Amino acid sequence: MGKIKVLIASTSYIILKGLNFVLKESEDIDVVWNTEVEELLASIIKNKPDFVILSGEIVNQKNLKEIQKLHGKTKPIIIFLKTDEHINTPAFCDEIISLYKDKNNLTEQFSQIVLKYTSGKPREVTSTGLSKREKSILRHIALGLTSKEIGNKLFISTHTVITHRKNISQKLGIKTVSGQTVYAILNGLVTMEEIGS
Amino acid sequence: MITADKKMADLIHLNYLLVSVITRFDIRLGFGDKTIAEVCKENSVNTEFFLEIVNSFHDKEYFPGKHLQGFSIKLIIDYLSKTHQYYLTEKIPEIEQLIDQMVNKCYGHHKHAHLLRSFFKEYKEELISHISREDETVFPYASEVENAYLSKKESKQKQISQKGYHIDEYRSEHNNIEEKLFDLKNIIIKYLPSPENQALCSKVLSALFILEQDMNDHSRIEDNVLIPKVILMEKAIHTTNAI
């Protein structure tokens, strides 16, 4: 999956704007919809958000069930509370965030929630961290070996090598063998002498 | 949409990259307040064709290629060859020079900076050989097919039929060339060490992005206009001569 789509709803303009602003600071969160309370259900159907964040005053047991049904049980609903004291009341939502958290706490909590509900799902590659195996395959690519030769050398199937190569291209953003060779040299996976050019 | 009654000057204000496109039609700057139609007429340029080319260059959505297919192969090839010349005589030397400067001034202390130069050289050689194959083989073949088709002379059509090859065989080797350009950008953006002179890198990158956009338009015309048009004529010729 790509970036996370979030829908927020509140009767408070300040909370909507503020939350929107805070969420957009996170690199993982891309799309944020502000929704009027009346349009909430329709907006969930239309936008299919990954997360729904509701401010406490609009939530009751009845409408929450309805929201859950439309939103999907596996996807989280986050309740945003205006005061600390209410923290124990809605036991029927997935996460609770307090309005009075400071910036660091808030960001931290958001990123933990994001992590919790997205781990295990394939994510877009965000870092170029090649695995040990990928590095070893890239080294052999730079040395001019074919996928078949690499497979023989590393005792894996050609098919597996091809899969690794696809991942390497995607992670590096470099598609051609000569481009990958340049990368391998720049990163010390092979030396100029070994390549013999 | 860009229309014939628009001022030529406004066209350039709309998209400055079109300067290089009008150059391929031998249209020079300094057109005052003349409209596109007037400037085209003065320069003996087919206005309709000019409009199709600039519209499809400017707006990807505009490009279904259907209108362009109505023009003669000769006209299309003429434009495509001019574009080749523009790459070979202007863009490539310009970028090569910039890369040379960049290697010297930005990464002077880096022992592998020369790799960038050799990577570009490889790209350039591939591009040149691709272009000369098109100019020397593909385009002349396409013209022959059109001539034979239009002449309706059996002898000429037989010649084409007997050649036994199809334009399909030439269908795009563009991929590898496009990929190399893409890689080159990423190597500069992501993998070379931080440069000592970023202004120079910025120039190189702009030039690469502009070249890429231009080439995308160029390949689109080749793949979606020229080749399908030749295929249609080939089919007509082969069917006539098979009977």
Coordinates of C-alpha atoms in Angstrom, one line a residue, chain B:
Chain B
M1 CA -6.5 23.6 -27.2
I2 CA -4.1 25.6 -29.3
T3 CA -5.8 26.9 -32.4
A4 CA -4.7 28.7 -35.6
D5 CA -5.9 32.1 -34.6
K6 CA -3.8 32.2 -31.4
K7 CA -0.8 34.4 -31.5
M8 CA 2.4 32.5 -32.0
A9 CA 4.0 34.5 -29.2
D10 CA 1.3 33.3 -26.8
L11 CA 2.1 29.7 -27.7
I12 CA 5.6 30.2 -26.3
H13 CA 4.3 31.9 -23.2
L14 CA 2.0 28.9 -22.7
N15 CA 4.8 26.4 -22.9
Y16 CA 8.4 27.6 -23.4
L17 CA 9.5 24.1 -24.3
L18 CA 7.7 24.6 -27.6
V19 CA 10.5 26.9 -28.7
S20 CA 12.5 23.8 -29.6
V21 CA 9.5 22.4 -31.4
I22 CA 8.9 25.4 -33.6
T23 CA 12.6 25.4 -34.4
R24 CA 12.1 22.0 -36.0
F25 CA 9.7 23.6 -38.4
D26 CA 12.3 26.3 -39.2
I27 CA 10.2 28.9 -37.6
R28 CA 12.3 31.6 -36.0
L29 CA 11.5 33.9 -33.1
G30 CA 10.6 37.5 -33.7
F31 CA 7.0 36.9 -34.9
G32 CA 5.5 40.0 -33.4
D33 CA 1.8 39.7 -33.0
K34 CA 1.3 37.3 -35.9
T35 CA -1.1 34.4 -35.4
I36 CA 0.0 30.8 -35.7
A37 CA -1.7 30.6 -39.1
E38 CA 0.1 33.6 -40.4
V39 CA 3.5 32.5 -39.2
C40 CA 3.0 29.0 -40.6
K41 CA 2.0 30.4 -44.0
E42 CA 5.0 32.6 -44.2
N43 CA 7.3 29.7 -43.4
S44 CA 5.5 27.3 -45.8
V45 CA 4.5 25.0 -42.8
N46 CA 1.3 22.9 -42.9
T47 CA -0.7 24.7 -40.3
E48 CA -3.0 21.8 -39.5
F49 CA 0.0 19.5 -38.9
F50 CA 1.8 22.1 -36.9
L51 CA -1.2 22.4 -34.6
E52 CA -1.5 18.7 -34.1
I53 CA 2.2 18.5 -33.2
V54 CA 2.2 21.4 -30.7
N55 CA -1.1 20.3 -29.1
S56 CA 0.1 16.8 -28.6
F57 CA 3.4 18.0 -27.3
H58 CA 1.8 20.4 -24.9
D59 CA -1.0 18.2 -23.6
K60 CA -0.6 14.5 -23.2
E61 CA -4.4 14.1 -22.9
Y62 CA -4.7 15.6 -26.4
F63 CA -2.8 12.8 -27.9
P64 CA -5.0 10.1 -29.3
G65 CA -2.9 10.3 -32.5
K66 CA -6.0 9.9 -34.6
H67 CA -5.7 13.3 -36.2
L68 CA -2.0 12.9 -36.7
Q69 CA -2.6 9.7 -38.6
G70 CA -4.4 11.7 -41.3
F71 CA -1.1 13.3 -42.4
S72 CA 1.3 11.8 -44.9
I73 CA 4.1 9.6 -43.7
K74 CA 6.5 12.0 -45.5
L75 CA 5.3 14.9 -43.3
I76 CA 5.6 12.9 -40.1
I77 CA 9.0 11.5 -41.0
D78 CA 10.2 14.9 -41.8
Y79 CA 9.3 16.2 -38.4
L80 CA 10.7 13.1 -36.6
S81 CA 14.0 13.4 -38.5
K82 CA 14.3 17.1 -37.6
T83 CA 13.7 16.0 -34.0
H84 CA 16.6 13.5 -34.3
Q85 CA 18.8 16.3 -35.6
Y86 CA 17.9 18.4 -32.6
Y87 CA 18.9 15.7 -30.2
L88 CA 22.1 15.0 -31.9
T89 CA 23.3 18.5 -32.7
E90 CA 21.9 20.4 -29.8
K91 CA 20.7 18.5 -26.8
I92 CA 23.3 15.7 -26.5
P93 CA 26.4 17.9 -27.0
E94 CA 24.9 20.4 -24.5
I95 CA 24.3 17.7 -21.9
E96 CA 27.7 16.1 -22.5
Q97 CA 29.4 19.4 -22.0
L98 CA 27.5 20.0 -18.8
I99 CA 28.3 16.6 -17.5
D100 CA 32.0 17.1 -18.2
Q101 CA 31.9 20.3 -16.2
M102 CA 29.9 18.7 -13.5
V103 CA 32.3 15.8 -13.1
N104 CA 35.2 18.2 -12.9
K105 CA 33.7 20.9 -10.7
C106 CA 31.3 19.0 -8.5
Y107 CA 32.9 15.8 -7.8
G108 CA 36.5 16.7 -8.4
H109 CA 37.8 14.8 -5.4
H110 CA 35.6 11.7 -5.8
K111 CA 37.5 8.8 -7.4
H112 CA 34.5 7.4 -9.1
A113 CA 33.0 10.6 -10.6
H114 CA 34.3 9.6 -14.0
L115 CA 31.7 6.7 -14.0
L116 CA 29.1 9.3 -14.7
R117 CA 30.9 10.4 -17.8
S118 CA 31.3 6.8 -19.1
F119 CA 27.6 6.0 -18.3
F120 CA 26.5 9.0 -20.3
K121 CA 28.9 8.1 -23.1
E122 CA 27.3 4.6 -23.3
Y123 CA 23.8 6.2 -23.3
K124 CA 24.9 8.6 -26.1
E125 CA 26.3 5.8 -28.2
E126 CA 23.1 3.8 -27.8
L127 CA 21.0 6.8 -28.7
I128 CA 23.1 7.6 -31.8
S129 CA 22.9 4.1 -33.1
H130 CA 19.2 3.9 -32.5
I131 CA 18.7 7.2 -34.3
S132 CA 20.8 6.3 -37.3
R133 CA 19.0 3.0 -37.6
E134 CA 15.7 4.9 -37.8
D135 CA 17.0 7.5 -40.2
E136 CA 18.8 5.1 -42.5
T137 CA 16.5 2.1 -42.4
V138 CA 13.2 2.6 -40.8
F139 CA 12.2 5.9 -42.2
P140 CA 13.3 5.2 -45.8
Y141 CA 11.4 2.0 -45.7
A142 CA 8.3 3.8 -44.4
S143 CA 8.5 6.3 -47.2
E144 CA 8.8 3.5 -49.8
V145 CA 5.7 1.8 -48.4
E146 CA 3.8 5.1 -48.7
N147 CA 5.1 5.7 -52.2
A148 CA 4.1 2.2 -53.3
Y149 CA 0.8 2.4 -51.6
L150 CA -0.1 5.8 -53.2
S151 CA 1.3 4.9 -56.7
K152 CA -1.0 1.9 -56.9
K153 CA 1.6 0.5 -59.3
E154 CA 1.8 -3.2 -59.1
S155 CA 5.6 -3.3 -59.7
K156 CA 6.3 -1.0 -56.8
Q157 CA 4.0 -2.8 -54.5
K158 CA 5.5 -6.1 -55.5
Q159 CA 8.9 -4.8 -54.5
I160 CA 7.6 -4.0 -51.0
S161 CA 5.9 -7.4 -50.8
Q162 CA 9.0 -9.2 -51.8
K163 CA 11.2 -7.5 -49.2
G164 CA 9.4 -9.7 -46.8
Y165 CA 9.8 -7.6 -43.7
H166 CA 7.5 -5.5 -41.7
I167 CA 7.7 -2.3 -39.8
D168 CA 6.8 -4.3 -36.8
E169 CA 10.3 -5.6 -36.6
Y170 CA 11.4 -2.1 -35.8
R171 CA 8.9 -1.5 -33.1
S172 CA 10.5 0.3 -30.3
E173 CA 13.9 -0.3 -28.9
H174 CA 13.0 2.9 -27.0
N175 CA 12.7 1.1 -23.7
N176 CA 16.4 0.6 -22.9
I177 CA 17.2 4.1 -24.0
E178 CA 14.5 5.6 -21.8
E179 CA 15.6 3.5 -18.9
K180 CA 19.2 4.6 -19.1
L181 CA 18.0 8.3 -19.0
F182 CA 15.9 7.5 -16.0
D183 CA 18.9 5.8 -14.3
L184 CA 21.2 8.7 -15.1
K185 CA 18.8 11.1 -13.3
N186 CA 18.6 8.9 -10.2
I187 CA 22.4 8.4 -10.0
I188 CA 22.8 12.1 -9.9
I189 CA 19.8 12.8 -7.6
K190 CA 20.3 9.9 -5.2
Y191 CA 23.7 8.2 -5.3
L192 CA 26.5 10.5 -6.2
P193 CA 28.0 12.2 -3.1
S194 CA 26.7 15.8 -2.3
P195 CA 28.1 18.0 -5.0
E196 CA 30.5 20.9 -4.4
N197 CA 28.6 23.0 -7.0
Q198 CA 24.9 22.3 -6.9
A199 CA 24.0 25.0 -9.4
L200 CA 25.8 22.9 -12.1
C201 CA 24.0 19.7 -11.1
S202 CA 20.8 21.6 -11.3
K203 CA 21.6 22.6 -14.9
V204 CA 22.4 19.0 -15.8
L205 CA 19.2 17.7 -14.2
S206 CA 17.0 20.3 -15.9
A207 CA 18.5 19.5 -19.3
L208 CA 17.9 15.8 -18.6
F209 CA 14.3 16.3 -17.6
I210 CA 13.6 18.4 -20.7
L211 CA 15.2 15.9 -23.0
E212 CA 13.2 13.1 -21.4
Q213 CA 9.9 14.9 -21.9
D214 CA 10.8 15.7 -25.5
M215 CA 11.7 12.1 -26.2
N216 CA 8.5 10.8 -24.7
D217 CA 6.6 12.9 -27.1
H218 CA 8.8 11.8 -29.9
S219 CA 8.4 8.0 -29.1
R220 CA 4.7 8.5 -28.8
I221 CA 4.5 9.8 -32.3
E222 CA 6.7 7.0 -33.7
D223 CA 4.9 4.2 -31.8
N224 CA 1.3 5.4 -32.0
V225 CA 1.2 7.3 -35.3
L226 CA 4.0 6.3 -37.7
I227 CA 4.1 2.6 -37.1
P228 CA 0.4 1.9 -37.1
K229 CA 0.0 4.0 -40.3
V230 CA 2.8 2.0 -42.0
I231 CA 1.2 -1.3 -40.8
L232 CA -2.1 -0.4 -42.4
M233 CA -0.4 0.4 -45.7
E234 CA 1.7 -2.8 -45.6
K235 CA -1.5 -4.8 -45.0
A236 CA -3.2 -3.2 -47.9
I237 CA -0.2 -3.9 -50.2
H238 CA 0.2 -7.5 -49.1
T239 CA -3.5 -8.2 -49.6
T240 CA -3.6 -6.7 -53.0
N241 CA -0.6 -8.6 -54.1
A242 CA -1.6 -11.9 -52.6
I243 CA -4.7 -12.1 -54.8

